[in-house]
Coordinates of C-alpha atoms in Angstrom, one line a residue:
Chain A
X1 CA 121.9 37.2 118.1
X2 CA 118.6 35.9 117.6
X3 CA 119.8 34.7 113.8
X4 CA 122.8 33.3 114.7
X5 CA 120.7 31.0 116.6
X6 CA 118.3 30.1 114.2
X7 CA 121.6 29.6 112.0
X8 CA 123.5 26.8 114.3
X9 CA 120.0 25.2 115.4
X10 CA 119.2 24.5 111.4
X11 CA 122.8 23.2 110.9
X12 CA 122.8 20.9 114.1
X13 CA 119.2 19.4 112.4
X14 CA 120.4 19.1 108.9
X15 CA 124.0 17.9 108.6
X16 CA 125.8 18.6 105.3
X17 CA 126.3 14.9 105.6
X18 CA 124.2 13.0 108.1
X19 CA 123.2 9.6 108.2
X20 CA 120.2 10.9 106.7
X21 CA 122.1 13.0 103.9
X22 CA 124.7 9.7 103.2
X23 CA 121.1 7.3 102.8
X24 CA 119.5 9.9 100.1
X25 CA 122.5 8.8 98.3
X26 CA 123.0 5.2 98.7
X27 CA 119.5 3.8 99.2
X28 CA 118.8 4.4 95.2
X29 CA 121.8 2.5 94.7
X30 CA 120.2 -1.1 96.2
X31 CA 116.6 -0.9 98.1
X32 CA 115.4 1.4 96.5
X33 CA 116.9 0.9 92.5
X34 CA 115.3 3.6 90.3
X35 CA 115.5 0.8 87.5
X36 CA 114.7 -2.7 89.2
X37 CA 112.2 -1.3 92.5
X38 CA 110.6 1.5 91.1
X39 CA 110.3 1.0 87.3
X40 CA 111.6 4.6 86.2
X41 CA 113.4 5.7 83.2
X42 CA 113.6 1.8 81.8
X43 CA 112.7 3.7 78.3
X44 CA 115.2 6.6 77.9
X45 CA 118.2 4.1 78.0
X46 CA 117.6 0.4 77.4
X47 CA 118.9 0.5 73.6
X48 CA 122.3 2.7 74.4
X49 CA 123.8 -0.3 76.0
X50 CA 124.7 -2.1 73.4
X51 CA 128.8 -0.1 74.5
X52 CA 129.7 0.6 77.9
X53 CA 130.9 4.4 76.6
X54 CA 127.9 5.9 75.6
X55 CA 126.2 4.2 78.7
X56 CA 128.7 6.1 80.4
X57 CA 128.4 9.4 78.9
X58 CA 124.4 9.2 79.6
X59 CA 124.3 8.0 83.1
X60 CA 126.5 11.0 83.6
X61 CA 124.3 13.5 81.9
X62 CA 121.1 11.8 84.1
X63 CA 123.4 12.2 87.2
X64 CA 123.9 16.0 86.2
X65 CA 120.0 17.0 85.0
X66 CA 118.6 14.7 87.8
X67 CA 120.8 16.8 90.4
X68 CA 120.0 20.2 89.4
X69 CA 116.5 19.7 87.8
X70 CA 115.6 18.6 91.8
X71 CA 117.6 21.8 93.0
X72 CA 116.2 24.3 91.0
X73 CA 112.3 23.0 91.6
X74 CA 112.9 22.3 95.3
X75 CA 113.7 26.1 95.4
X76 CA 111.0 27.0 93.1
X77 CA 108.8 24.7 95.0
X78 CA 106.6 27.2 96.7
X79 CA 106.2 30.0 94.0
X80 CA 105.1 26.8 91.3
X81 CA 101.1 26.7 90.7
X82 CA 99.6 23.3 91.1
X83 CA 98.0 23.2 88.4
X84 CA 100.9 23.9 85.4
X85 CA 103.7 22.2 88.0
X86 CA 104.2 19.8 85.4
X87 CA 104.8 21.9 82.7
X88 CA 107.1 24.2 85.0
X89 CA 109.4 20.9 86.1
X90 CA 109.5 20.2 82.3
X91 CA 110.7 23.7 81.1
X92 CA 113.5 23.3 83.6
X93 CA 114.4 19.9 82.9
X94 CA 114.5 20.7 79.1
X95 CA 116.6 23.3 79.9
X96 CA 119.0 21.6 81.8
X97 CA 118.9 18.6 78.9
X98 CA 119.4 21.5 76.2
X99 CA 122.9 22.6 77.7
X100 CA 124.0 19.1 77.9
X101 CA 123.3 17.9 74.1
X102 CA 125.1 21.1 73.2
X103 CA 128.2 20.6 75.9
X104 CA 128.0 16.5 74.5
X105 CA 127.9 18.0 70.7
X106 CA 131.1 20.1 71.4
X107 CA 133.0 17.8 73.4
X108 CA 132.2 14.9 71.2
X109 CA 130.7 14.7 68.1
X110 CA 130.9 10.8 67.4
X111 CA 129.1 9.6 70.6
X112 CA 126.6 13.1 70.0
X113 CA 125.6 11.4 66.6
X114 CA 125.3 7.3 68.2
X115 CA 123.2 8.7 70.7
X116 CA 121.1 10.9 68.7
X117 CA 117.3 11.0 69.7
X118 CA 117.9 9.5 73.2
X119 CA 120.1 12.5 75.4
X120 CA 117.0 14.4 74.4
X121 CA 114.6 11.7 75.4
X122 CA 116.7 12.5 79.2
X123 CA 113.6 15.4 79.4
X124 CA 110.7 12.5 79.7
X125 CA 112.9 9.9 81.9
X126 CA 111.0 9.2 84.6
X127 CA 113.5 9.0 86.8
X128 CA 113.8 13.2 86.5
X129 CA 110.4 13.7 86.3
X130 CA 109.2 11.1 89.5
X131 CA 111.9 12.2 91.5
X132 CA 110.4 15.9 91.1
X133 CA 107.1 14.9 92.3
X134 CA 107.9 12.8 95.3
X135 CA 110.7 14.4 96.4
X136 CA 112.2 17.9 95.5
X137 CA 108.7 19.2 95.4
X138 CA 108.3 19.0 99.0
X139 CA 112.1 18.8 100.4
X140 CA 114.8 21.3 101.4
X141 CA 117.2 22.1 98.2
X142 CA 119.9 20.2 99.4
X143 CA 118.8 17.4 100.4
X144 CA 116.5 17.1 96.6
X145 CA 119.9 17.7 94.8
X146 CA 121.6 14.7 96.9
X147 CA 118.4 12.5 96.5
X148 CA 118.5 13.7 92.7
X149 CA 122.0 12.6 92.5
X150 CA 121.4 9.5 94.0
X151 CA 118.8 8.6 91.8
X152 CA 121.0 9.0 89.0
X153 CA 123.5 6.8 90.5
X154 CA 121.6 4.0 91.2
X155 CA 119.9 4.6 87.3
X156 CA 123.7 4.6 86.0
X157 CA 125.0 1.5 87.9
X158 CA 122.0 -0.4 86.1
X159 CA 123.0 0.6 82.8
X160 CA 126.8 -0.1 83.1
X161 CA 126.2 -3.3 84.7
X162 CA 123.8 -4.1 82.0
X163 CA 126.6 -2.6 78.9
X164 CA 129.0 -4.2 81.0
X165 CA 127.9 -7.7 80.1
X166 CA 126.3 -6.5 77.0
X167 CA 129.5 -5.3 74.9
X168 CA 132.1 -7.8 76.6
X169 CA 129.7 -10.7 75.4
X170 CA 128.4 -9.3 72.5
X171 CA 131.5 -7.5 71.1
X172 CA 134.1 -9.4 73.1
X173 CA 135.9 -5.8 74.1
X174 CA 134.9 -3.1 76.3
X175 CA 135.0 1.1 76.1
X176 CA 134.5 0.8 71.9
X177 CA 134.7 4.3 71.1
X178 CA 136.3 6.2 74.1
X179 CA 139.4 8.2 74.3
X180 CA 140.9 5.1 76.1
X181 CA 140.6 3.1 73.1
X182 CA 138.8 -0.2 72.5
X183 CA 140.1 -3.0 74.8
X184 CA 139.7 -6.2 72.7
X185 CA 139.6 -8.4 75.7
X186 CA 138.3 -11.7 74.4
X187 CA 137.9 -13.6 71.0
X188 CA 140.6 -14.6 68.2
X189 CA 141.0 -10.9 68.1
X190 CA 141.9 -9.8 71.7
X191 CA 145.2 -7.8 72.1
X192 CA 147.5 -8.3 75.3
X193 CA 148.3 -5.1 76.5
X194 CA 146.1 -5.1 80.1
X195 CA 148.4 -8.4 80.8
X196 CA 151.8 -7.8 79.3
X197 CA 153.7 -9.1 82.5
X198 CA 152.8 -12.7 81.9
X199 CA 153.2 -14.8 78.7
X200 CA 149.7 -16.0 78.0
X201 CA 147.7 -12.6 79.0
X202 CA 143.9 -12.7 79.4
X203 CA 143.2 -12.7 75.6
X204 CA 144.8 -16.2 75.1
X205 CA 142.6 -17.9 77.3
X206 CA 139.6 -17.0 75.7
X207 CA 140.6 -16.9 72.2
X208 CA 138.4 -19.7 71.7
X209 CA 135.2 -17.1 72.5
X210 CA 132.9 -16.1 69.4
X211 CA 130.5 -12.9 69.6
X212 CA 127.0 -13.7 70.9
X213 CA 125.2 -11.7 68.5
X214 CA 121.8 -12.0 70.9
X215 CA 123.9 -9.4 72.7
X216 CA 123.9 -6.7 70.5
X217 CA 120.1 -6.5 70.1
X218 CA 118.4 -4.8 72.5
X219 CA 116.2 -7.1 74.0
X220 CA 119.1 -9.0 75.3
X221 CA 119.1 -5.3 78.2
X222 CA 115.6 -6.7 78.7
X223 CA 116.5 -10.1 79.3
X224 CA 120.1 -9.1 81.6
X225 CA 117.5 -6.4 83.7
X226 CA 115.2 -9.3 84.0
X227 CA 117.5 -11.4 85.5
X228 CA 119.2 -9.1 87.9
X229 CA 115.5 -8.4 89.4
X230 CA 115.5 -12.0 89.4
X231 CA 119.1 -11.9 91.6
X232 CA 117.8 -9.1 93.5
X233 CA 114.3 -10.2 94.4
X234 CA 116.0 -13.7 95.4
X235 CA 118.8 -12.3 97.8
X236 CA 116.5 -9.7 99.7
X237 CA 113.1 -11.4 99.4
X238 CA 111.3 -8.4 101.2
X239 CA 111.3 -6.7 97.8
X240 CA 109.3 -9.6 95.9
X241 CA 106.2 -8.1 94.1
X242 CA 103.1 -9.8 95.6
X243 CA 100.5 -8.3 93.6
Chain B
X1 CA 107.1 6.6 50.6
X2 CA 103.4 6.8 50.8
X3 CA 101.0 7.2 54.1
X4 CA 100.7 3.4 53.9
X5 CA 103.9 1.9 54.1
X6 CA 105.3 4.5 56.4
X7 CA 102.1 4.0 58.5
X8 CA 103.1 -0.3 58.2
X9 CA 106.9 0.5 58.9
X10 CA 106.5 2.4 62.1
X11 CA 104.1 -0.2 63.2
X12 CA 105.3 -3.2 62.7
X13 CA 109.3 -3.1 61.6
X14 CA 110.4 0.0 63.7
X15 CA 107.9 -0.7 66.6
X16 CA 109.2 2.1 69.1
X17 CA 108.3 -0.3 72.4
X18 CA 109.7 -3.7 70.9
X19 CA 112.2 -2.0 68.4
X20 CA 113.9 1.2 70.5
X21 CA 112.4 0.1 73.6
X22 CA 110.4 3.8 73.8
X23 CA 107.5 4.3 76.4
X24 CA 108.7 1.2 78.5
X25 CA 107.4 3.1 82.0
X26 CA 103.6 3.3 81.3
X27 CA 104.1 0.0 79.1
X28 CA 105.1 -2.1 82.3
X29 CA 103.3 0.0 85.0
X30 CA 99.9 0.1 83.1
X31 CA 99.8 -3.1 81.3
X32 CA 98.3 -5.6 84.5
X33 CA 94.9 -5.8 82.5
X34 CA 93.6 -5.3 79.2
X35 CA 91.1 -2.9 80.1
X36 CA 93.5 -0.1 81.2
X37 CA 96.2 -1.0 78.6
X38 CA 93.6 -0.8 75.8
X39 CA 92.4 2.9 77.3
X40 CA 95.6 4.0 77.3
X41 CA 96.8 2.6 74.3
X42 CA 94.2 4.8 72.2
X43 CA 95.3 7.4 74.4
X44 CA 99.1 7.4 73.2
X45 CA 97.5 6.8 69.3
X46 CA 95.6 10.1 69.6
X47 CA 98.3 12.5 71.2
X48 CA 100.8 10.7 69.0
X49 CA 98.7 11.8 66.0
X50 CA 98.3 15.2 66.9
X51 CA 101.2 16.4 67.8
X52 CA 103.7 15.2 65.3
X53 CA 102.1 17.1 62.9
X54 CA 102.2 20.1 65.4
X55 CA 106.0 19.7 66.3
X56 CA 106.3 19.2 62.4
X57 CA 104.8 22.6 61.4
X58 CA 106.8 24.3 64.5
X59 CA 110.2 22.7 63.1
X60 CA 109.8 23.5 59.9
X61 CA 108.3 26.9 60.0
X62 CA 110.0 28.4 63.4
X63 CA 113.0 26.3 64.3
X64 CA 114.7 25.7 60.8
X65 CA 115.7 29.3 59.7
X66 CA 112.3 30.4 58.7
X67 CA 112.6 33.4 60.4
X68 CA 115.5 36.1 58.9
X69 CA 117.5 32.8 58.6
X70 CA 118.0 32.5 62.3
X71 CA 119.1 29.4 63.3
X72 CA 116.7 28.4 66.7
X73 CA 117.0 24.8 66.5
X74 CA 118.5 25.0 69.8
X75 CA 115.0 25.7 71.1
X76 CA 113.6 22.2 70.0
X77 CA 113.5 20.0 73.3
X78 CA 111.7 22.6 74.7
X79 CA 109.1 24.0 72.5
X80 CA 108.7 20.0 71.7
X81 CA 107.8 18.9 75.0
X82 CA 106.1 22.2 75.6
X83 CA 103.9 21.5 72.4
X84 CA 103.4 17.8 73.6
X85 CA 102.4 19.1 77.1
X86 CA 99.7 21.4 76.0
X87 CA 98.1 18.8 73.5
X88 CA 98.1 16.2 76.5
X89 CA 96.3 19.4 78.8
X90 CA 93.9 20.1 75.9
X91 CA 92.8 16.5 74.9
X92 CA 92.4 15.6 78.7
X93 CA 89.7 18.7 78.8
X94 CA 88.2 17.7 75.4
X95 CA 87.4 14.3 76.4
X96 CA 86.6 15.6 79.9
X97 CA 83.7 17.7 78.8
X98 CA 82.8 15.2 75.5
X99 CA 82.4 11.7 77.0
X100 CA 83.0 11.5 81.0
X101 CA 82.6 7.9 81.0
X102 CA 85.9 7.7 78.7
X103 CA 87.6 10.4 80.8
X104 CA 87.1 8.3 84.3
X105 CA 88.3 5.0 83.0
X106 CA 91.5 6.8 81.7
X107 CA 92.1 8.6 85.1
X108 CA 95.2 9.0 86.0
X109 CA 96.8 7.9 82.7
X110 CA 96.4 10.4 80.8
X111 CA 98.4 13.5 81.8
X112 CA 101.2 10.4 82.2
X113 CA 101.2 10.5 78.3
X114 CA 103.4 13.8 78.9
X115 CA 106.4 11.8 79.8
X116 CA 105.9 9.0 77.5
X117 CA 109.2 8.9 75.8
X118 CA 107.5 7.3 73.1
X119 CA 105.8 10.8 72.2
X120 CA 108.9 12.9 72.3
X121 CA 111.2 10.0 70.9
X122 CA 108.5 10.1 67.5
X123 CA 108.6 13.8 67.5
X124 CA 112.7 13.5 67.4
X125 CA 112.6 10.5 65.5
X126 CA 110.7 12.9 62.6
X127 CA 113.3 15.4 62.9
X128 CA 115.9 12.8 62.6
X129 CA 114.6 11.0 59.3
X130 CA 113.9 14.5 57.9
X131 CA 109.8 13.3 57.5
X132 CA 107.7 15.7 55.5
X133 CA 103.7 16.4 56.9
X134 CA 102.0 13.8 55.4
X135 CA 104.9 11.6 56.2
X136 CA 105.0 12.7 60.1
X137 CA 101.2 12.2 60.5
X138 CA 101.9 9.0 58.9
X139 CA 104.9 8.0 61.5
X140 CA 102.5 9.5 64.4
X141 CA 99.4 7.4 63.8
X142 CA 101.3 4.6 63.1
X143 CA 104.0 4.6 65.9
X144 CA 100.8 4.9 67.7
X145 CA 99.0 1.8 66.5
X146 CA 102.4 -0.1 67.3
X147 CA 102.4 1.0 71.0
X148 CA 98.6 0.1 71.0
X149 CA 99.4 -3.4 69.7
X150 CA 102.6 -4.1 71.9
X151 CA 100.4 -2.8 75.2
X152 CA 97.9 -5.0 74.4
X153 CA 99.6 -8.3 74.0
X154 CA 102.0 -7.6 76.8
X155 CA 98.7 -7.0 79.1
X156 CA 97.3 -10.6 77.8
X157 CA 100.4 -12.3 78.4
X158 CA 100.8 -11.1 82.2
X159 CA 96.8 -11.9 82.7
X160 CA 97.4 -15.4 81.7
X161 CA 100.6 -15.8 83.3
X162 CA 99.0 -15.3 86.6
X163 CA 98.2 -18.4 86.7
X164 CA 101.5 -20.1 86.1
X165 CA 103.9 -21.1 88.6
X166 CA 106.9 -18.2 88.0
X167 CA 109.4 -18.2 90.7
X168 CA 108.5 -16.0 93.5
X169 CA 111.3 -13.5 92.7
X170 CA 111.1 -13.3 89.1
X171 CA 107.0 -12.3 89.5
X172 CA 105.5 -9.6 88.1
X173 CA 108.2 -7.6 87.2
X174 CA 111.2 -9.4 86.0
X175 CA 108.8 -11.9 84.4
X176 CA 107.1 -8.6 82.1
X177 CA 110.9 -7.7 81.7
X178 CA 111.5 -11.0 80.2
X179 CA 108.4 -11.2 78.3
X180 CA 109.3 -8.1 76.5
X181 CA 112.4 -9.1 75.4
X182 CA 110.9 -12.1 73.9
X183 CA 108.4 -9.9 72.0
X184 CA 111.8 -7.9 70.5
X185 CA 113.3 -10.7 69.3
X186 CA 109.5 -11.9 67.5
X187 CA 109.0 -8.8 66.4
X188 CA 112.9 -8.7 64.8
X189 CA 111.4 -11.4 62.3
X190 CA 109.8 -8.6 60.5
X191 CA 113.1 -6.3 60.3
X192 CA 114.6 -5.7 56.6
X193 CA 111.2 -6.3 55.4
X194 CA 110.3 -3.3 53.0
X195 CA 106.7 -2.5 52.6
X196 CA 107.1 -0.5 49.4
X197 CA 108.6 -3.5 47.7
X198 CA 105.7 -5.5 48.9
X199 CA 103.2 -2.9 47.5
X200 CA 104.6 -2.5 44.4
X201 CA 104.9 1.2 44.9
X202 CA 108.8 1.2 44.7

């Protein structure tokens, strides 16, 4: 009887998904932005965003080795010595990064090859790694692997947002290279299909558009993360930097 | 290509923190003052020399077939960032018991240089461009001196630009993020440029 106690007491404090639970996920999505707050995993990333798909297909993979690498080391997190923790959270992160280049090679060549060095480079994004030693190294499993997951969210919202404006001004379509096909959506070039109901669809009113080439390179991510710290900061000024 | 121009190359046309954007973490967190960034900047140069070689021999000679034609390449990420780990462990203990006074000034940024993507991007960057050793030594010390450089003018601009009126939001931060884009574009001037047809040796 005694168990069964110790059973309902532990669910009553730790909902599957309490306010507490739902805030793990959603804080690293605005207060707390892995990318413009904390200044993780800026490196891993920046120069895939030149096309919103392989953006895509990474934020995923850092959504997926973010999660688990937190699970497994939160339940690991008393048998790990001090001393080689950090070589410990980096087996398991390389692991987890290991089974995802070989899943990506198999599902999809093309988009393997485009993003070559940088899936691998998932193993020294901060985001994993700081998220290890702040949080799943002293948290319950569950609530690392949501805080993991989290963190990966608010990582991938970044980088769409930033491919987002990156490939629509820059390439003037969006999703080059996915199964949905590219979406010319403006330029000379744009096709009508998203707006077939009405004569002059999307395309025709910005025919007149020319690719910004400054978009394509990669300090134009530098400049578009610069400026939504800027947009950030300005609309919740208690995250200014006063150092 | 010789030492020389693949040592010029990686430091100047395919700079890994203004070119692929590598190692930005430690490059905005650490660059406030010149002092630190300069520490750490001959920091990255060392473990960057040392262990692309390392991770060379280990490709070449354990991963690539070498042994009864199995192939282990499968193993790379993690006998890579294993490698790079150990190296960071052993130099932090070399220069602990060789020179102290280097060893506090460093503090905490050394065992930081584990997770430098700029360490494991050279090391998969040499796999990549199929290097040979002198080749990967070459890409090592020289992707090195590039960070160096790149830390080091970054950290100069943001002490001077203390000083200027930035909009409150846009401080610190967003104003480095800025800056470093800036520095891309700068540093794009040198892009197409070929160092062996500068040297003759082509």
């Amino acid at each position: 009887m005694a168990e069964v106690k110790t059973a309902t007491t532990t669910a009553v404090k730790e909902p599957l998904f309490g306010k507490k639970e739902r805030k793990l996920i959603t804080d690293p999505l605005y207060d707390n932005n892995p990318i413009t707050i904390q200044v993780l995993g800026i490196c891993s990333a920046l120069a895939v965003t030149s096309l919103v798909w392989p953006s895509l297909v990474i934020s995923v993979a850092v959504v997926f080795v973010c999660g688990f690498a937190s699970l497994f080391t939160s339940l690991l997190r008393n048998r790990i010595p001090k001393s080689i923790r950090m070589i410990v959270q980096l087996v398991i992160i390389a692991t987890l990064v290991t089974v995802v280049e070989l899943t990506l090679k198999y599902l999809s060549y093309p988009v393997y090859k485009q993003l070559s060095v940088y899936i691998g480079l998932i193993i020294t994004n901060c985001i994993v790694m700081g998220r290890l030693e702040a949080f799943a190294m002293a948290n319950r499993p569950w609530r690392s692997f949501l805080d993991g997951i989290g963190n990966g969210l608010g990582y991938g919202a970044i980088l769409l947002l930033v491919a987002l404006f990156r490939e629509l001004f820059g390439k003037g379509s969006l999703f080059a290279g996915s199964p949905l096909g590219e979406w010319k959506i403006i330029g000379p070039n744009a096709d009508y299909t998203i707006n077939t109901l009405a004569e002059s669809g999307i395309g025709t009113w910005f025919s007149w558009y020319s690719n910004n080439n400054l978009m394509v390179l990669p300090a134009a991510a530098m400049f578009l993360i610069g400026i939504f710290i800027w947009i950030q900061r300005s609309w919740t000024p208690k995250l200014v930097d006063v150092s | 290509m010789d030492f020389f121009n693949i040592f010029i190359k990686a430091a100047f046309i395919d700079n890994l923190v203004l070119a692929y954007f590598l190692g930005m973490c430690s490059y905005l967190a650490v660059s406030k003052t010149v002092k630190t960034a300069f520490g750490l900047g001959l920091a990255v140069i060392f473990v960057l020399g040392i262990t692309m070689p390392i991770n060379w021999l280990i490709n070449t000679y354990l991963l690539d077939g070498a042994i009864n034609g199995l192939d282990l390449t499968f193993l790379r990420l993690i006998l890579f960032i294993a490698v790079i780990a150990s190296m960071v462990q052993l130099v932090e203990m070399v220069i602990e018991k060789i020179s102290p006074a280097l060893y506090n000034s460093l503090g905490i940024f050394l065992p930081l240089i584990t997770v430098n993507c700029a360490i494991l991007g050279g090391s998969l960057f040499m796999v990549a461009r199929e290097y040979n050793f002198t080749e990967s030594l070459a890409f090592g010390l020289g992707g090195g001196f590039g960070w160096f450089l790149a830390i080091i003018a970054i950290a100069a601009i943001r002490e001077k630009i203390k000083y200027s009126d930035v909009p409150p939001a846009l401080r610190g931060l967003g104003m480095a993020f800025i800056l470093t884009g800036l520095m891309g574009i700068a540093f794009m001037s040198l892009m197409g440029i070929d160092p062996a047809a500068l040297t003759g040796t082509k």
